[in-house]
Amino acid sequence: MAAGIAFADVEVGTELPPASFPVTRATLVRYAGASGDFNPIHWNERFAVEVGLPDVIAHGMFTMAEAARVVTDWLGDPGAVVEYGVRFTRPVVVPNDDEGAVIEVSGKVAALLDDKRVRVDLTATSAGQKVLGMARAVVQLA
Amino acid sequence: MALDQSFVGRTYPPTSPYEVGREKIREFAEAIGDANPAYTDRGAAAELGHPDVIAPPTFVFAITFKAAGEVVRDPGLGLDYSRVVHGDQRFAYVRPVRAGDRLTVTSTIEAIKSLAGNDVLDIRGEVHDEAGEHVVTAWTKLVARAAEEA
């Protein structure tokens, strides 16, 4: 599968449209149900504090899913993602209020590869701090 | 507590098949707020060349992590799951997961390390469809934090 983006139209440094993803407690409850990850650190403040966290934190895989959206929204075809990896460096702390937290994601083309593939490097931050490290996707362009 | 190094290289039997449902994909896409029509509209997926709706890239983690749970809970390994956090996650796709797939996962312990008192476990999950074709590989790094840091 190939994306709507042509390999010929990108170069190292090409920026993907950035995006902001709000996350509230309600978002986390919904993600817990959809993903089957019911670890109480993602919805129970008392439990989170007991295990040494500052507050309820977002699922790492939720943050990974949101960061991928910058890539898949750019590609059009999510099936053009060939590889995707992240390191969970800091938790996204989600306070119990209406605003919750925001995950800010940006990305740029970091390398041109064989077979019209490129590597995209992503940056994800929340409350001004990086929450993912080594966030990279290899994608198939047209 | 150091984990038993003899578990490195151990492969667990394939899981029983997980059938990927269209509505489960829709539920997951809605939970991550992603309106890409390839996840919910067969026509849109077909225009991109997919035989049915496809799943977001991280959807398969729910399946591979469940399989990894069998590794994590292996009493012989000696991992304290209450102290485990997710360190890294990586996927390599042969093709996207799609509705109707019946997927099995074969988990292998790739590495066991001890870093600053933390146990670090690398698990590889190979995901195959009903025809035995390789769909995706997931690598999951789990870190069991040292007990004295509680």
CSV table of C-alpha atoms in Angstrom, one decimal:
chain,number,residue,atom,x,y,z
A,1,MET,CA,0.0,0.0,0.0
A,2,ALA,CA,1.3,3.5,-0.8
A,3,ALA,CA,0.3,6.8,0.6
A,4,GLY,CA,-1.1,9.9,-1.1
A,5,ILE,CA,2.3,11.6,-0.6
A,6,ALA,CA,4.8,11.2,-3.4
A,7,PHE,CA,8.4,10.3,-2.5
A,8,ALA,CA,9.6,12.9,-5.1
A,9,ASP,CA,7.8,15.6,-3.2
A,10,VAL,CA,9.6,15.2,0.1
A,11,GLU,CA,13.1,15.8,1.3
A,12,VAL,CA,15.0,15.5,4.6
A,13,GLY,CA,13.5,18.2,6.8
A,14,THR,CA,10.0,18.2,5.3
A,15,GLU,CA,7.7,18.9,8.2
A,16,LEU,CA,4.4,17.0,8.7
A,17,PRO,CA,1.4,19.0,9.9
A,18,PRO,CA,1.6,19.1,13.7
A,19,ALA,CA,-1.4,18.3,15.9
A,20,SER,CA,-2.6,18.7,19.5
A,21,PHE,CA,-4.5,15.9,21.2
A,22,PRO,CA,-6.4,16.6,24.4
A,23,VAL,CA,-6.7,13.8,26.9
A,24,THR,CA,-9.1,13.9,29.9
A,25,ARG,CA,-10.0,11.2,32.5
A,26,ALA,CA,-12.9,10.3,30.2
A,27,THR,CA,-10.6,9.8,27.3
A,28,LEU,CA,-8.6,7.3,29.4
A,29,VAL,CA,-11.6,5.4,30.6
A,30,ARG,CA,-12.7,5.1,27.0
A,31,TYR,CA,-9.2,4.0,25.8
A,32,ALA,CA,-9.1,1.4,28.7
A,33,GLY,CA,-12.3,-0.2,27.4
A,34,ALA,CA,-11.3,-0.1,23.8
A,35,SER,CA,-7.7,-1.5,24.4
A,36,GLY,CA,-8.5,-3.8,27.3
A,37,ASP,CA,-5.8,-2.2,29.4
A,38,PHE,CA,-7.5,-1.6,32.8
A,39,ASN,CA,-4.4,-0.9,34.8
A,40,PRO,CA,-5.8,1.4,37.6
A,41,ILE,CA,-2.9,3.8,37.3
A,42,HIS,CA,-4.8,5.1,34.2
A,43,TRP,CA,-8.1,5.9,36.1
A,44,ASN,CA,-7.7,5.6,39.9
A,45,GLU,CA,-5.9,8.5,41.5
A,46,ARG,CA,-5.6,6.8,44.9
A,47,PHE,CA,-3.9,3.8,43.3
A,48,ALA,CA,-1.6,5.9,41.1
A,49,VAL,CA,-0.4,7.9,44.1
A,50,GLU,CA,0.1,4.8,46.1
A,51,VAL,CA,2.5,3.4,43.5
A,52,GLY,CA,4.5,6.6,43.5
A,53,LEU,CA,3.0,8.5,40.5
A,54,PRO,CA,2.1,12.2,40.8
A,55,ASP,CA,-1.5,11.5,39.6
A,56,VAL,CA,-3.4,9.4,37.0
A,57,ILE,CA,-1.3,9.0,33.9
A,58,ALA,CA,-2.3,8.3,30.3
A,59,HIS,CA,-1.6,4.8,28.8
A,60,GLY,CA,1.7,4.9,27.0
A,61,MET,CA,0.0,3.2,24.1
A,62,PHE,CA,-2.6,5.9,24.0
A,63,THR,CA,0.2,8.5,23.5
A,64,MET,CA,1.8,6.2,20.9
A,65,ALA,CA,-1.5,6.0,19.1
A,66,GLU,CA,-2.0,9.8,19.1
A,67,ALA,CA,1.6,10.4,17.8
A,68,ALA,CA,0.9,8.0,15.0
A,69,ARG,CA,-2.0,10.1,13.9
A,70,VAL,CA,0.4,12.8,12.7
A,71,VAL,CA,1.9,10.3,10.4
A,72,THR,CA,-1.3,8.6,9.2
A,73,ASP,CA,-3.1,11.9,8.7
A,74,TRP,CA,-0.2,13.0,6.5
A,75,LEU,CA,-0.2,9.7,4.6
A,76,GLY,CA,-3.9,9.3,4.2
A,77,ASP,CA,-3.5,5.5,4.1
A,78,PRO,CA,-2.6,4.1,7.6
A,79,GLY,CA,-1.6,0.9,5.8
A,80,ALA,CA,1.5,2.7,4.5
A,81,VAL,CA,3.2,2.6,7.9
A,82,VAL,CA,5.9,0.0,7.6
A,83,GLU,CA,7.6,0.4,11.0
A,84,TYR,CA,6.7,2.4,14.1
A,85,GLY,CA,8.5,2.5,17.4
A,86,VAL,CA,8.7,4.7,20.5
A,87,ARG,CA,10.4,4.8,23.9
A,88,PHE,CA,8.1,5.9,26.8
A,89,THR,CA,10.3,8.4,28.6
A,90,ARG,CA,7.9,10.4,30.7
A,91,PRO,CA,4.2,9.9,31.7
A,92,VAL,CA,1.5,12.2,30.5
A,93,VAL,CA,-0.1,13.3,33.8
A,94,VAL,CA,-3.9,13.8,33.4
A,95,PRO,CA,-5.5,15.9,36.2
A,96,ASN,CA,-9.0,15.4,37.3
A,97,ASP,CA,-10.5,18.4,35.6
A,98,ASP,CA,-12.3,19.4,32.4
A,99,GLU,CA,-9.2,20.3,30.6
A,100,GLY,CA,-7.0,17.3,31.4
A,101,ALA,CA,-3.7,17.3,29.5
A,102,VAL,CA,-2.7,18.0,25.9
A,103,ILE,CA,-0.2,15.9,23.9
A,104,GLU,CA,1.5,18.0,21.2
A,105,VAL,CA,3.0,16.1,18.3
A,106,SER,CA,5.2,17.2,15.4
A,107,GLY,CA,7.1,15.3,12.9
A,108,LYS,CA,9.6,15.7,10.1
A,109,VAL,CA,11.2,13.5,7.4
A,110,ALA,CA,14.6,12.5,8.8
A,111,ALA,CA,15.9,10.1,6.2
A,112,LEU,CA,15.2,9.0,2.6
A,113,LEU,CA,15.3,5.2,2.3
A,114,ASP,CA,15.2,2.7,-0.5
A,115,ASP,CA,12.0,1.7,-2.3
A,116,LYS,CA,10.4,5.2,-1.9
A,117,ARG,CA,10.3,4.8,1.9
A,118,VAL,CA,11.2,7.5,4.3
A,119,ARG,CA,11.8,7.7,8.0
A,120,VAL,CA,9.8,10.2,10.0
A,121,ASP,CA,11.0,11.3,13.4
A,122,LEU,CA,8.3,12.5,15.8
A,123,THR,CA,8.3,14.7,18.8
A,124,ALA,CA,5.6,14.4,21.5
A,125,THR,CA,5.4,16.7,24.4
A,126,SER,CA,2.9,17.3,27.3
A,127,ALA,CA,3.1,20.2,29.7
A,128,GLY,CA,6.3,21.3,27.9
A,129,GLN,CA,8.2,18.0,28.4
A,130,LYS,CA,9.0,15.3,26.0
A,131,VAL,CA,7.0,12.2,26.7
A,132,LEU,CA,8.3,10.0,23.9
A,133,GLY,CA,11.9,9.2,22.9
A,134,MET,CA,13.2,7.7,19.7
A,135,ALA,CA,9.7,8.0,18.2
A,136,ARG,CA,10.2,7.0,14.6
A,137,ALA,CA,8.1,5.6,11.8
A,138,VAL,CA,9.2,4.2,8.4
A,139,VAL,CA,6.5,4.8,5.8
A,140,GLN,CA,5.9,3.8,2.2
A,141,LEU,CA,5.4,6.8,-0.1
A,142,ALA,CA,4.0,6.7,-3.7
B,1,MET,CA,15.6,-9.9,42.0
B,2,ALA,CA,17.5,-11.0,38.9
B,3,LEU,CA,15.5,-13.0,36.4
B,4,ASP,CA,16.4,-16.4,35.3
B,5,GLN,CA,18.7,-15.9,32.3
B,6,SER,CA,18.0,-19.4,31.0
B,7,PHE,CA,14.6,-18.0,29.7
B,8,VAL,CA,16.4,-16.0,27.0
B,9,GLY,CA,15.4,-17.4,23.6
B,10,ARG,CA,12.4,-19.3,25.0
B,11,THR,CA,9.4,-19.3,22.7
B,12,TYR,CA,5.9,-19.9,24.0
B,13,PRO,CA,3.2,-21.8,22.1
B,14,PRO,CA,1.0,-19.7,19.7
B,15,THR,CA,-2.1,-18.2,21.2
B,16,SER,CA,-5.5,-19.3,20.2
B,17,PRO,CA,-6.8,-17.1,17.3
B,18,TYR,CA,-8.1,-13.6,18.0
B,19,GLU,CA,-10.7,-12.6,15.5
B,20,VAL,CA,-10.5,-8.9,14.5
B,21,GLY,CA,-14.0,-7.4,14.4
B,22,ARG,CA,-15.1,-4.3,12.4
B,23,GLU,CA,-16.9,-2.9,15.4
B,24,LYS,CA,-13.8,-3.5,17.7
B,25,ILE,CA,-11.7,-1.5,15.2
B,26,ARG,CA,-14.3,1.3,15.2
B,27,GLU,CA,-14.4,1.3,19.0
B,28,PHE,CA,-10.6,1.6,19.1
B,29,ALA,CA,-10.5,4.3,16.4
B,30,GLU,CA,-13.1,6.3,18.3
B,31,ALA,CA,-11.2,5.9,21.6
B,32,ILE,CA,-8.1,7.5,20.0
B,33,GLY,CA,-10.3,10.1,18.3
B,34,ASP,CA,-9.2,9.1,14.8
B,35,ALA,CA,-11.7,9.7,12.1
B,36,ASN,CA,-9.7,8.1,9.2
B,37,PRO,CA,-12.3,6.4,7.1
B,38,ALA,CA,-10.0,3.5,6.4
B,39,TYR,CA,-10.9,2.3,9.9
B,40,THR,CA,-14.7,2.3,9.5
B,41,ASP,CA,-15.7,2.5,5.9
B,42,ARG,CA,-15.1,-0.6,3.7
B,43,GLY,CA,-15.5,1.6,0.6
B,44,ALA,CA,-12.8,4.0,1.7
B,45,ALA,CA,-10.5,1.1,2.7
B,46,ALA,CA,-11.1,-0.5,-0.7
B,47,GLU,CA,-10.1,2.7,-2.5
B,48,LEU,CA,-6.7,2.4,-0.7
B,49,GLY,CA,-6.5,-1.3,-1.8
B,50,HIS,CA,-7.5,-3.0,1.4
B,51,PRO,CA,-10.0,-5.9,1.3
B,52,ASP,CA,-11.7,-4.7,4.4
B,53,VAL,CA,-11.4,-1.9,7.0
B,54,ILE,CA,-8.0,-1.8,8.6
B,55,ALA,CA,-7.0,-1.2,12.2
B,56,PRO,CA,-4.9,1.7,13.4
B,57,PRO,CA,-1.2,0.8,13.7
B,58,THR,CA,-1.1,0.3,17.4
B,59,PHE,CA,-4.4,-1.7,17.6
B,60,VAL,CA,-2.5,-5.0,17.5
B,61,PHE,CA,-0.8,-4.2,20.8
B,62,ALA,CA,-3.9,-5.4,22.7
B,63,ILE,CA,-3.4,-8.8,21.1
B,64,THR,CA,0.4,-9.1,21.5
B,65,PHE,CA,0.4,-7.7,25.0
B,66,LYS,CA,-2.2,-10.3,26.1
B,67,ALA,CA,0.1,-12.9,24.6
B,68,ALA,CA,3.1,-11.4,26.4
B,69,GLY,CA,1.1,-11.7,29.6
B,70,GLU,CA,1.6,-15.4,29.5
B,71,VAL,CA,5.3,-14.8,29.4
B,72,VAL,CA,5.2,-12.2,32.2
B,73,ARG,CA,3.1,-14.5,34.5
B,74,ASP,CA,5.3,-17.6,33.9
B,75,PRO,CA,6.1,-18.4,37.5
B,76,GLY,CA,9.5,-19.8,36.5
B,77,LEU,CA,10.6,-16.5,35.2
B,78,GLY,CA,10.1,-14.7,38.5
B,79,LEU,CA,9.0,-11.3,37.3
B,80,ASP,CA,7.1,-9.0,39.8
B,81,TYR,CA,4.4,-7.8,37.5
B,82,SER,CA,3.1,-5.2,40.0
B,83,ARG,CA,6.3,-3.3,39.4
B,84,VAL,CA,6.3,-3.5,35.6
B,85,VAL,CA,6.2,-0.4,33.4
B,86,HIS,CA,6.3,-0.3,29.6
B,87,GLY,CA,9.7,0.9,28.4
B,88,ASP,CA,9.7,0.7,24.6
B,89,GLN,CA,7.3,-0.5,21.9
B,90,ARG,CA,8.0,-1.1,18.2
B,91,PHE,CA,6.1,-2.7,15.4
B,92,ALA,CA,7.2,-3.9,11.9
B,93,TYR,CA,4.3,-4.5,9.5
B,94,VAL,CA,4.1,-6.8,6.6
B,95,ARG,CA,0.5,-5.5,6.0
B,96,PRO,CA,-2.0,-3.7,8.2
B,97,VAL,CA,-4.3,-5.7,10.5
B,98,ARG,CA,-7.8,-5.8,9.0
B,99,ALA,CA,-11.3,-6.9,10.0
B,100,GLY,CA,-11.8,-10.6,9.6
B,101,ASP,CA,-8.2,-11.5,10.5
B,102,ARG,CA,-7.8,-14.4,12.8
B,103,LEU,CA,-4.5,-13.7,14.4
B,104,THR,CA,-2.2,-15.8,16.5
B,105,VAL,CA,0.8,-14.6,18.5
B,106,THR,CA,4.0,-16.5,19.1
B,107,SER,CA,6.0,-14.8,21.9
B,108,THR,CA,9.7,-15.1,22.4
B,109,ILE,CA,11.9,-13.8,25.2
B,110,GLU,CA,14.7,-11.9,23.3
B,111,ALA,CA,16.7,-10.6,26.2
B,112,ILE,CA,16.8,-10.3,29.9
B,113,LYS,CA,19.0,-7.6,31.5
B,114,SER,CA,19.5,-6.1,34.8
B,115,LEU,CA,20.1,-2.3,34.8
B,116,ALA,CA,20.5,-0.4,38.0
B,117,GLY,CA,18.6,-3.0,39.9
B,118,ASN,CA,15.7,-2.9,37.4
B,119,ASP,CA,14.8,-6.1,35.5
B,120,VAL,CA,14.5,-5.4,31.7
B,121,LEU,CA,12.6,-7.9,29.6
B,122,ASP,CA,12.4,-7.8,25.8
B,123,ILE,CA,9.6,-9.8,24.3
B,124,ARG,CA,9.0,-10.3,20.6
B,125,GLY,CA,5.5,-11.2,19.4
B,126,GLU,CA,5.2,-12.7,15.9
B,127,VAL,CA,1.6,-12.2,14.6
B,128,HIS,CA,0.3,-14.6,11.9
B,129,ASP,CA,-3.0,-14.8,10.1
B,130,GLU,CA,-5.1,-17.9,9.6
B,131,ALA,CA,-3.3,-18.8,6.4
B,132,GLY,CA,0.0,-18.7,8.4
B,133,GLU,CA,1.1,-15.5,6.7
B,134,HIS,CA,3.2,-13.1,8.8
B,135,VAL,CA,1.3,-9.9,9.5
B,136,VAL,CA,3.3,-7.9,12.0
B,137,THR,CA,6.0,-8.3,14.6
B,138,ALA,CA,5.8,-6.4,17.9
B,139,TRP,CA,8.7,-5.8,20.2
B,140,THR,CA,7.9,-4.9,23.8
B,141,LYS,CA,10.3,-3.8,26.4
B,142,LEU,CA,9.1,-4.2,30.0
B,143,VAL,CA,10.9,-2.8,33.0
B,144,ALA,CA,10.3,-4.1,36.5
B,145,ARG,CA,11.4,-1.3,38.8
B,146,ALA,CA,13.7,-2.3,41.6
B,147,ALA,CA,11.8,-2.9,44.8
B,148,GLU,CA,13.9,-0.7,47.0
B,149,GLU,CA,12.8,2.3,44.9
B,150,ALA,CA,9.2,2.0,46.1
